[in-house]
PDB file of C-alpha atoms in Angstrom:
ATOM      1  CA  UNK A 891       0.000   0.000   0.000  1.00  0.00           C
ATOM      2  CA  UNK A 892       1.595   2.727  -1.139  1.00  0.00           C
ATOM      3  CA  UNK A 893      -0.561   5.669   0.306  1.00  0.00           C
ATOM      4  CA  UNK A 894       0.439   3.507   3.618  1.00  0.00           C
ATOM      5  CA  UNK A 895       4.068   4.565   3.238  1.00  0.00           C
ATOM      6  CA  UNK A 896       4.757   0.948   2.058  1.00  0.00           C
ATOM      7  CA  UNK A 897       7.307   0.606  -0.939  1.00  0.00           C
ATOM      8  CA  UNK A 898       7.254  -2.334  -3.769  1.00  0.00           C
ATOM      9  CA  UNK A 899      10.015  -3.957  -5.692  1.00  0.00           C
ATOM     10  CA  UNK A 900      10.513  -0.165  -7.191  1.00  0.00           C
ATOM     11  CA  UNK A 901      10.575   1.424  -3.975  1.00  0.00           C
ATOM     12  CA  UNK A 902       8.156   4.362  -4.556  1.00  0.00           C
ATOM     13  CA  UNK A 903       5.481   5.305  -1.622  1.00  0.00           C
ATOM     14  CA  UNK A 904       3.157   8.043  -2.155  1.00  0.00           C
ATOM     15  CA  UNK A 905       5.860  10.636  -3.275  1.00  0.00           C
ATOM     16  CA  UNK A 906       7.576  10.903  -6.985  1.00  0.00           C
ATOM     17  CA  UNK A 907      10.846  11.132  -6.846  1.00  0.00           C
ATOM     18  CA  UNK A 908      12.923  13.163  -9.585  1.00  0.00           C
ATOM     19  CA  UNK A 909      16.428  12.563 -10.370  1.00  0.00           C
ATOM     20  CA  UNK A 910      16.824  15.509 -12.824  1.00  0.00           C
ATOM     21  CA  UNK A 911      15.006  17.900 -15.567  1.00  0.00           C
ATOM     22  CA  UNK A 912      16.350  19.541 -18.897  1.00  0.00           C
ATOM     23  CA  UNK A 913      16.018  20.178 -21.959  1.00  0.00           C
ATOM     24  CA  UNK A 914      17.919  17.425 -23.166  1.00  0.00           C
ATOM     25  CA  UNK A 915      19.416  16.988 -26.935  1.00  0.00           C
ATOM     26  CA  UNK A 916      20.858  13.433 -26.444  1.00  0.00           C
ATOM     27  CA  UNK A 917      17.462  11.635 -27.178  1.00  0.00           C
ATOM     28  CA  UNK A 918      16.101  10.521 -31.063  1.00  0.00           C
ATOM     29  CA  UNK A 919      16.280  13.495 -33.347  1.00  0.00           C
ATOM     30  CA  UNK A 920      12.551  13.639 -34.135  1.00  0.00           C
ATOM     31  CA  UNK A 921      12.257  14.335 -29.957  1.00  0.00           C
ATOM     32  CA  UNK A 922      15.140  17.333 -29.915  1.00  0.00           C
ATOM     33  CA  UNK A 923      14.415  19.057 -32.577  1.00  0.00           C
ATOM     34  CA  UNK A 924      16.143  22.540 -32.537  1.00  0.00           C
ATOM     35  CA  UNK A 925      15.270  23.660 -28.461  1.00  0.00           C
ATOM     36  CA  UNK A 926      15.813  20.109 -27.111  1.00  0.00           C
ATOM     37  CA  UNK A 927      13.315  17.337 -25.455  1.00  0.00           C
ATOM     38  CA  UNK A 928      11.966  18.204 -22.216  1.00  0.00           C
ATOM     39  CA  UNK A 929      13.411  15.396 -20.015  1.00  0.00           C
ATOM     40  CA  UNK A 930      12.898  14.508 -16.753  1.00  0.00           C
ATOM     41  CA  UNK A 931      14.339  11.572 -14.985  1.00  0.00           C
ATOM     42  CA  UNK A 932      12.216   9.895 -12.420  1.00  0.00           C
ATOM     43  CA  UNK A 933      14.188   7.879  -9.639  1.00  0.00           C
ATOM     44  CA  UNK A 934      14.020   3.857  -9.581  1.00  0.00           C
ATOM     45  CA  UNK A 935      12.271   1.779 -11.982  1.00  0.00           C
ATOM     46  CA  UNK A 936       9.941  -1.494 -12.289  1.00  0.00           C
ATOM     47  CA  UNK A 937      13.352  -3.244 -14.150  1.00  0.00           C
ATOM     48  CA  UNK A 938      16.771  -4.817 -12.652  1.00  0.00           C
ATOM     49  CA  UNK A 939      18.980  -4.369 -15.309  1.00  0.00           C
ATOM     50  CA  UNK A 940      22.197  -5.520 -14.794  1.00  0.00           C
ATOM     51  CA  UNK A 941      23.848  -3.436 -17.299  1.00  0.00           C
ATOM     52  CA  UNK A 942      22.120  -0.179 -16.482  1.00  0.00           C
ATOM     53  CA  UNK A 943      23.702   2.380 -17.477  1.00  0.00           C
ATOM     54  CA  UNK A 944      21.679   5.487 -15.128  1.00  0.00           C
ATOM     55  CA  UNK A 945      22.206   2.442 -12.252  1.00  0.00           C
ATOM     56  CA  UNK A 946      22.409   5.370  -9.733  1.00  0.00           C
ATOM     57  CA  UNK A 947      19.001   6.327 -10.655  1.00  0.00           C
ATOM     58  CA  UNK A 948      17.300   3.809 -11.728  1.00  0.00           C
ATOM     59  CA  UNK A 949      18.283   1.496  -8.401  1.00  0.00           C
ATOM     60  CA  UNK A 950      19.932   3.326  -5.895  1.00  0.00           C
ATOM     61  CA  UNK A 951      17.578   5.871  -5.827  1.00  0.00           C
ATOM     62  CA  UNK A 952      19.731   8.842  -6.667  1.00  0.00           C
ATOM     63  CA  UNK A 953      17.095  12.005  -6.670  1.00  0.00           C
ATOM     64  CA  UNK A 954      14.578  13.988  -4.779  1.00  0.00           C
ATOM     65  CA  UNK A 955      10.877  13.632  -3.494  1.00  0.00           C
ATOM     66  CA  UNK A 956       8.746  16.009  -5.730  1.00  0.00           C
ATOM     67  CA  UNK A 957       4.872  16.592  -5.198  1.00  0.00           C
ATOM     68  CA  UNK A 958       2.344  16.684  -7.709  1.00  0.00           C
ATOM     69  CA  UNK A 959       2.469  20.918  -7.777  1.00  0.00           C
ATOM     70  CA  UNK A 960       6.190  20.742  -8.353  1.00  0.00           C
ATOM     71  CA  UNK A 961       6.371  18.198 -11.071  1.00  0.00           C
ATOM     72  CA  UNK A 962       3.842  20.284 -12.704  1.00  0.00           C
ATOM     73  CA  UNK A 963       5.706  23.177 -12.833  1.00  0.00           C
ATOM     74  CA  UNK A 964       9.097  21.071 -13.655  1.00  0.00           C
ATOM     75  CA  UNK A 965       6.579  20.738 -16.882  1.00  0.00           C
ATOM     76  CA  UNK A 966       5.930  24.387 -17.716  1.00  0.00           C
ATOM     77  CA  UNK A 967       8.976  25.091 -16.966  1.00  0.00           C
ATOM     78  CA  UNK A 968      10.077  23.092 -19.895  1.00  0.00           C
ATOM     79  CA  UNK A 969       7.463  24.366 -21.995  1.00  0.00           C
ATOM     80  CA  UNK A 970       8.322  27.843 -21.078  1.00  0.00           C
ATOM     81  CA  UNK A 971      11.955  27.371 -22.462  1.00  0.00           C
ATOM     82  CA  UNK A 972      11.172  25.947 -25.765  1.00  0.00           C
ATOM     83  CA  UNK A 973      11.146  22.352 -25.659  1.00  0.00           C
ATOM     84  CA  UNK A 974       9.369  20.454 -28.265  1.00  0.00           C
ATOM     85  CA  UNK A 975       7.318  18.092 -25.614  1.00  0.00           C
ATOM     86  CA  UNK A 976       7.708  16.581 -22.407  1.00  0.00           C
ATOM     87  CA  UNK A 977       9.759  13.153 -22.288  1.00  0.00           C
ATOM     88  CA  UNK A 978       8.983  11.423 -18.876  1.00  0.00           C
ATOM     89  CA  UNK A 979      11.783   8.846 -18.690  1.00  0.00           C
ATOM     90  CA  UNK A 980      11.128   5.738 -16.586  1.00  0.00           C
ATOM     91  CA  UNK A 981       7.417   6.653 -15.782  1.00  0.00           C
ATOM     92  CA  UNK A 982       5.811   2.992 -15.699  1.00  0.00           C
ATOM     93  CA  UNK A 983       6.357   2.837 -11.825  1.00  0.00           C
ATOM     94  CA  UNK A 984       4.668   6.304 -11.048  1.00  0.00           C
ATOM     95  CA  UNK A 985       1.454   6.138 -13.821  1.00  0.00           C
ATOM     96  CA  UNK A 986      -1.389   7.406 -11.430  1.00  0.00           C
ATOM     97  CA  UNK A 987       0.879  10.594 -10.238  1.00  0.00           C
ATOM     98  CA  UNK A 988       1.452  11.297 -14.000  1.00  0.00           C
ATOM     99  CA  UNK A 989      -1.905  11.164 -14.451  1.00  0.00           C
ATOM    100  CA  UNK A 990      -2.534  13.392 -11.849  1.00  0.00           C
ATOM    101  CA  UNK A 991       0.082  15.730 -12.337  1.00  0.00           C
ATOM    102  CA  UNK A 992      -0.604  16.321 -16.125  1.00  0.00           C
ATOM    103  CA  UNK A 993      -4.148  17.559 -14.948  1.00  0.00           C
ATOM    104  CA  UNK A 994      -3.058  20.273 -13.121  1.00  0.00           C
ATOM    105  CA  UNK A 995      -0.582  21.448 -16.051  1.00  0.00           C
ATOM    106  CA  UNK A 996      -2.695  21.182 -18.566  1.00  0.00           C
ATOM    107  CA  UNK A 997      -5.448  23.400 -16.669  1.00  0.00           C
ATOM    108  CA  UNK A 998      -1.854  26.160 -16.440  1.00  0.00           C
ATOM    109  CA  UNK A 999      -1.514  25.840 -20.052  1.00  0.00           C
ATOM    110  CA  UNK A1000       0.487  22.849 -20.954  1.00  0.00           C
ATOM    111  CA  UNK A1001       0.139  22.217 -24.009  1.00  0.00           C
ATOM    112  CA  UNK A1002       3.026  20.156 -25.365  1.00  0.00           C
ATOM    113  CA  UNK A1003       3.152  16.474 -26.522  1.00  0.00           C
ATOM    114  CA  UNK A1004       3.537  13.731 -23.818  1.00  0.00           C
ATOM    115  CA  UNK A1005       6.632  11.412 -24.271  1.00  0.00           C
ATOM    116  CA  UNK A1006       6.274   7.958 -22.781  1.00  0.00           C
ATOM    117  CA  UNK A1007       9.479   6.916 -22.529  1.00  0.00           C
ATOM    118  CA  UNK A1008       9.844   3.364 -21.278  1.00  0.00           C
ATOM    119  CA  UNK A1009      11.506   0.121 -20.304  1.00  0.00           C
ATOM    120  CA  UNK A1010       8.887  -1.339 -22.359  1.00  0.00           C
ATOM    121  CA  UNK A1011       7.611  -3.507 -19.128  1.00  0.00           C
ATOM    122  CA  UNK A1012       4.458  -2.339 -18.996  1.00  0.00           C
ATOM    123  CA  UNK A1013       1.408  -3.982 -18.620  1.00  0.00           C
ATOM    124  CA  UNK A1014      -1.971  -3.241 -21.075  1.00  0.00           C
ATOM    125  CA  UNK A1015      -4.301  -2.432 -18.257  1.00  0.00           C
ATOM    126  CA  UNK A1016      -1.148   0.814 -17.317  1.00  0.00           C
ATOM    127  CA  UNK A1017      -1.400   1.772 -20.919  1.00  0.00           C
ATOM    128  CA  UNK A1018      -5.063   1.848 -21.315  1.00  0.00           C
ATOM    129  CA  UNK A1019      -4.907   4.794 -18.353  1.00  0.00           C
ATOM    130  CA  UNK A1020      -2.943   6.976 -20.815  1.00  0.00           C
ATOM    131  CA  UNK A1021      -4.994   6.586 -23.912  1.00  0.00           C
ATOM    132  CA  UNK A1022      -6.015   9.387 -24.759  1.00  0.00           C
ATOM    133  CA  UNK A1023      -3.297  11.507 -22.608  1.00  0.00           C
ATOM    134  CA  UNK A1024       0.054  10.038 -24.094  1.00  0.00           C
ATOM    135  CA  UNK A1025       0.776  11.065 -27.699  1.00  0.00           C
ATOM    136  CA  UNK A1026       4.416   9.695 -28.014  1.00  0.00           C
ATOM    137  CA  UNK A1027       5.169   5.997 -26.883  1.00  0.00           C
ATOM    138  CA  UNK A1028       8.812   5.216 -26.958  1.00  0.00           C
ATOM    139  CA  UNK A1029       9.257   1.959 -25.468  1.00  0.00           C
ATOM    140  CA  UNK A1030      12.543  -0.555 -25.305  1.00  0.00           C
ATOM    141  CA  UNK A1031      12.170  -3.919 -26.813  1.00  0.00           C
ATOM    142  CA  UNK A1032      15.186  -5.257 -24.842  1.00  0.00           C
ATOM    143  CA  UNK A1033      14.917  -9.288 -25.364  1.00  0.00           C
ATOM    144  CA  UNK A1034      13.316 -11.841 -27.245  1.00  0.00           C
ATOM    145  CA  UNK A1035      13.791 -14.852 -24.793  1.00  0.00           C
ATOM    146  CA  UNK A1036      12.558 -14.934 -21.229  1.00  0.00           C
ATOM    147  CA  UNK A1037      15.853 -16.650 -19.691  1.00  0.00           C
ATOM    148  CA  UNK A1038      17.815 -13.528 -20.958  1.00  0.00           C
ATOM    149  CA  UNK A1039      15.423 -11.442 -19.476  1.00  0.00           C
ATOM    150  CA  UNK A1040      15.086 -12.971 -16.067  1.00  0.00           C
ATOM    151  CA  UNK A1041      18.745 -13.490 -15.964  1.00  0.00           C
ATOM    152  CA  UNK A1042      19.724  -9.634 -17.262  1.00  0.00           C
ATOM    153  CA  UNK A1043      16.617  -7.775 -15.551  1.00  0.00           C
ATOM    154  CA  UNK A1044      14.954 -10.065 -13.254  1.00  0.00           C
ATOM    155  CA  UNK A1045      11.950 -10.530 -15.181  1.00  0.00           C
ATOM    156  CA  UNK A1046      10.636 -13.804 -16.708  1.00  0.00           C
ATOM    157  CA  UNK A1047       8.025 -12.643 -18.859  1.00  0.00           C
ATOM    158  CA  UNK A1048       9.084  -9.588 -19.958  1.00  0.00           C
ATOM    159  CA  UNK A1049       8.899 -10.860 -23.863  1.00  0.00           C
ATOM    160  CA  UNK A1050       5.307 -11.358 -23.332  1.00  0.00           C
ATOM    161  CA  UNK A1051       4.255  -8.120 -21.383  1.00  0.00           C
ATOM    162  CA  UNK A1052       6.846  -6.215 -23.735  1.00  0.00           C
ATOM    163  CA  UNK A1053       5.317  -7.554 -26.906  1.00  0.00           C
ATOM    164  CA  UNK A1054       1.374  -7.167 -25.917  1.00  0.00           C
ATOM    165  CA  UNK A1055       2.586  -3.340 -24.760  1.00  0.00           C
ATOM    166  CA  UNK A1056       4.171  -2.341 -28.016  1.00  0.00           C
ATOM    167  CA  UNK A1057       0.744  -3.352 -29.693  1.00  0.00           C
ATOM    168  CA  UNK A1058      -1.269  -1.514 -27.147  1.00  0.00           C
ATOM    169  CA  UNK A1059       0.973   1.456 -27.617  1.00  0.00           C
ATOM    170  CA  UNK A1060       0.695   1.800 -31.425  1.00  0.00           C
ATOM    171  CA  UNK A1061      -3.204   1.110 -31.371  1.00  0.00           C
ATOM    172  CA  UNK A1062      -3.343   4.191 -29.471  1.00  0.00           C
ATOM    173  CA  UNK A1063      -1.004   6.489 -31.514  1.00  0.00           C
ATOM    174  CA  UNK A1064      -0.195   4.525 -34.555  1.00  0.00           C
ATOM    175  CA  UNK A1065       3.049   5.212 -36.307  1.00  0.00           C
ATOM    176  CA  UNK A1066       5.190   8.248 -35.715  1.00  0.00           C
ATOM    177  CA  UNK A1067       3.988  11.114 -37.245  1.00  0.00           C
ATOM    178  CA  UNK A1068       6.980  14.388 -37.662  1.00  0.00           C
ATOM    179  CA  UNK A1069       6.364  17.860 -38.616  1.00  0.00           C
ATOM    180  CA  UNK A1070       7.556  19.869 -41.441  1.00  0.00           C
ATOM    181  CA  UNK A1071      10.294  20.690 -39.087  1.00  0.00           C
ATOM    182  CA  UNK A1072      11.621  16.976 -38.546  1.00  0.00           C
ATOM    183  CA  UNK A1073      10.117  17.118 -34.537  1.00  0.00           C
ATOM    184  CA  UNK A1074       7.670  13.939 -34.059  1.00  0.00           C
ATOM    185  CA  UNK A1075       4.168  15.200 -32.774  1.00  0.00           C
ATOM    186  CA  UNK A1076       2.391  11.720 -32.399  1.00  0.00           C
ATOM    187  CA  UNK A1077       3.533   8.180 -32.872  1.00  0.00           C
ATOM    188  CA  UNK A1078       5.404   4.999 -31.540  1.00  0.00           C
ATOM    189  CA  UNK A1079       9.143   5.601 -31.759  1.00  0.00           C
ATOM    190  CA  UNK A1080      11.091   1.989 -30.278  1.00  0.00           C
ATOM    191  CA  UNK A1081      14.144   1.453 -29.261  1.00  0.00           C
ATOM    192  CA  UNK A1082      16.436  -1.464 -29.118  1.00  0.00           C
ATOM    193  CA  UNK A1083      19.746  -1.991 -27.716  1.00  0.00           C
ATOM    194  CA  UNK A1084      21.871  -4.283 -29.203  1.00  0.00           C
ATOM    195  CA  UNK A1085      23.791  -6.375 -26.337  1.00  0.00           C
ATOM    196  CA  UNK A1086      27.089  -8.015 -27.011  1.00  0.00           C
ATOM    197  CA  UNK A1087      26.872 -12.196 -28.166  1.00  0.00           C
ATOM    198  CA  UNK A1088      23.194 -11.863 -29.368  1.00  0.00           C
ATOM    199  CA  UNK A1089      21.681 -11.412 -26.289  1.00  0.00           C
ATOM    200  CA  UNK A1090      19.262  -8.898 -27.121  1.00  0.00           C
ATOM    201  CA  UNK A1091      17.264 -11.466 -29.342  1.00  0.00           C
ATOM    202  CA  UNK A1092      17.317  -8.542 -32.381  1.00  0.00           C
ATOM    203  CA  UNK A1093      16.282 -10.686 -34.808  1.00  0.00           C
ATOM    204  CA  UNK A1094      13.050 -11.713 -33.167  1.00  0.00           C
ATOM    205  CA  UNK A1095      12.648  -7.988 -32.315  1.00  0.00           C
ATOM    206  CA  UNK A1096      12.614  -6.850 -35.849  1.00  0.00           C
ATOM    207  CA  UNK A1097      10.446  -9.093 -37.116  1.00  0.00           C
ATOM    208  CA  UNK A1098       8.000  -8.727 -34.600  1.00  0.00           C
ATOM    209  CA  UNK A1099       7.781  -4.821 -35.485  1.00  0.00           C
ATOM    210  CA  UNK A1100       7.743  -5.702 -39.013  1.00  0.00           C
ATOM    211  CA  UNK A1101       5.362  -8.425 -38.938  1.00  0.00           C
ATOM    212  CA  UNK A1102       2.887  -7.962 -36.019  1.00  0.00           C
ATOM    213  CA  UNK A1103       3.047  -3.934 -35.169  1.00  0.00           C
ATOM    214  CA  UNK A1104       4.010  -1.760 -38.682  1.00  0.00           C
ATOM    215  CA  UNK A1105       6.505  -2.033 -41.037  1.00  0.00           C
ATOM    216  CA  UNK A1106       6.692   1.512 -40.960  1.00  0.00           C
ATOM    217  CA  UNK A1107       7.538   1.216 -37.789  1.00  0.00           C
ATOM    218  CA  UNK A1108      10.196   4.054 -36.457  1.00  0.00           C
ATOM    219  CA  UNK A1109      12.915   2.046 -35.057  1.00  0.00           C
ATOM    220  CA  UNK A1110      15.997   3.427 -33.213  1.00  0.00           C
ATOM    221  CA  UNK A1111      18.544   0.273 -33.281  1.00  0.00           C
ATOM    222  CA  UNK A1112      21.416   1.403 -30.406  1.00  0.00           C
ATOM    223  CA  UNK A1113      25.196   0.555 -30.545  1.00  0.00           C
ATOM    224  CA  UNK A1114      26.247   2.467 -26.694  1.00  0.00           C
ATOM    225  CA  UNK A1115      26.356  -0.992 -24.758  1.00  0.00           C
ATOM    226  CA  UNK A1116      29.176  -1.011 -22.682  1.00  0.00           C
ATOM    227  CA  UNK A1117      29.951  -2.546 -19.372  1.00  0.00           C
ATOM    228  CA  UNK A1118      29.110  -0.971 -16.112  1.00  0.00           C
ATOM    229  CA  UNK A1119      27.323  -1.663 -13.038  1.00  0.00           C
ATOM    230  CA  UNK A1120      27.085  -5.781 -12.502  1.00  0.00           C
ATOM    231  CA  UNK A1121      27.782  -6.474 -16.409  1.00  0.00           C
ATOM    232  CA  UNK A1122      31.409  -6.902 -16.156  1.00  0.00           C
ATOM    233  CA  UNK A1123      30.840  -9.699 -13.202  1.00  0.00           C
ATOM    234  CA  UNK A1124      28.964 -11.635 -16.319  1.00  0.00           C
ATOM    235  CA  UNK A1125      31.035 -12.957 -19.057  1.00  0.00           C
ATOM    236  CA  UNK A1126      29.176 -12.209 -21.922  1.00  0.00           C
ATOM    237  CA  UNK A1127      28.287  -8.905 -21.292  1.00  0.00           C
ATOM    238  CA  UNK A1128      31.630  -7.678 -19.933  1.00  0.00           C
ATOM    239  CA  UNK A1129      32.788  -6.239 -23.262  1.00  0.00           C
ATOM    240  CA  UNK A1130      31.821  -3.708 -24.666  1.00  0.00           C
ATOM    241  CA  UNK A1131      29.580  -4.057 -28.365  1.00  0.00           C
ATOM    242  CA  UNK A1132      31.792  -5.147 -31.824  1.00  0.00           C
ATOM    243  CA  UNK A1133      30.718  -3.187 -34.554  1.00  0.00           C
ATOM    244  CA  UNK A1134      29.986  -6.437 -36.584  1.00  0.00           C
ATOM    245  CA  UNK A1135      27.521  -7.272 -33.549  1.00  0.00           C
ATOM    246  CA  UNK A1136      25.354  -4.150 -34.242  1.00  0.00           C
ATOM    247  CA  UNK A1137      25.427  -3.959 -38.094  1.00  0.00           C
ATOM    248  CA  UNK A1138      24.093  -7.659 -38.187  1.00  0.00           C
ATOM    249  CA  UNK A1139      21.115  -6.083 -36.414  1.00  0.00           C
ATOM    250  CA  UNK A1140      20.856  -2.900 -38.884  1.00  0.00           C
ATOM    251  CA  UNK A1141      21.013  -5.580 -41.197  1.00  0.00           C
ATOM    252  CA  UNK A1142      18.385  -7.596 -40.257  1.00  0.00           C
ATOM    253  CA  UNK A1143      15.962  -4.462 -39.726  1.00  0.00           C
ATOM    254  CA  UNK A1144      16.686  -3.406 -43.433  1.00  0.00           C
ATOM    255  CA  UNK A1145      15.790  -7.044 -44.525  1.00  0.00           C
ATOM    256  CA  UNK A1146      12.566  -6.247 -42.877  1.00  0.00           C
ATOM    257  CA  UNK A1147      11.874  -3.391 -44.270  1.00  0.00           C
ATOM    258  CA  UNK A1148      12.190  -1.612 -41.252  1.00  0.00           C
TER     259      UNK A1148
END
């Protein structure tokens, strides 16, 4: 019970905690556009990845407690400076304070798209909440075997849950629609990071997407594995990515017409 001051596996209680905001121009291009995407970083997450890379974040809990007034104005804040939308990175574990947060900014005037942006472990029932309020999904598709994932982030059935959300998240939005100035406005934009000895499952991922979601579906394949936090304790993720290990999987994307 959260309201009870009780934490679960991802350690939130009845507060959000924020690790950082920004206008931030590291994310996809159609999200940065020429002001940047309006990032901010929510502490802990509903995944254990081993290889983490935000580790300090995402499970130590590196950040501060925010209220529902002060993420709100962390939002027009962003709008305020120019940013092309508001990119909520790692929100699966905090949904209903999203939810109620975005309420109060919209009624000050937020207008910008909402940014998703997810470990892609999220169940249908979560995503039906946002229909409606989300207009950018940008979920990972991380692995295509169960072992991998329990063994790499502690959950068995993430291929499942991961595959039924991607679905869910494009029959909402449907593929990713830009401007005439490159900067996405509505859409499913996915992500998948390549891991070292095949582990990602990348050519299951691919044709999934092509096959079961769109074909036009906006992919963003990722080559910035390296080692760090536990990965270097686990043989065949303790080097970092060959460059013959990610352009098999640009390959196989092209071959399906992604």
């Amino acid at each position: 019970n959260r309201l009870a001051g009780e934490g679960g596996k991802c350690h939130i209680t009845s507060q959000v905690m924020v690790s950082s905001y920004g206008a931030h121009f590291g994310e996809e291009t159609p999200l940065v556009g020429r002001y940047g995407s309006g990032t901010i970083f929510f502490t802990y997450c509903n995944l254990r990845c081993v290889f983490c890379q935000n580790y300090t974040i995402s499970q130590l809990g590196e950040g501060s407690a925010v209220d529902r007034e002060e993420l709100a104005g962390m939002m027009l804040s962003l709008q305020a400076k120019g940013c092309h939308n508001i990119n909520l990175v790692s929100p699966t574990h905090v949904v209903p304070y999203i939810l109620e947060t975005v309420e109060i900014a919209v009624s000050r005037g937020l207008h910008l798209p909402l940014v998703y942006n997810s470990g892609g472990y999220d169940s249908v029932e979560t995503l039906e909440l946002l229909d409606g309020v989300v207009d950018i999904y940008m979920p990972d598709m991380k692995y295509s075997d169960e072992k991998t994932a329990e063994q790499l982030s502690g959950i068995k059935d993430y291929p499942r849950v991961n595959k039924a959300a991607v679905k869910e998240m494009h029959r909402q939005v449907g593929d990713l629609e830009i401007d005439n100035e490159g900067v996405a406005q509505r859409g499913l934009l996915v992500r998948h990071l390549v891991l070292p000895n095949r582990l990602a499952g990348s050519q299951e991922v691919v044709c999934f997407l092509a096959q079961e979601v769109s074909i036009n579906t906006y992919l963003n394949i990722m080559a910035q594995y390296y080692p760090c936090h536990k990965a270097m304790d686990m043989p065949l993720l303790s080097r970092p990515l060959l460059e013959q290990e990610f352009y098999e999987a640009t390959d196989l994307a092209h071959q399906q017409g992604l």
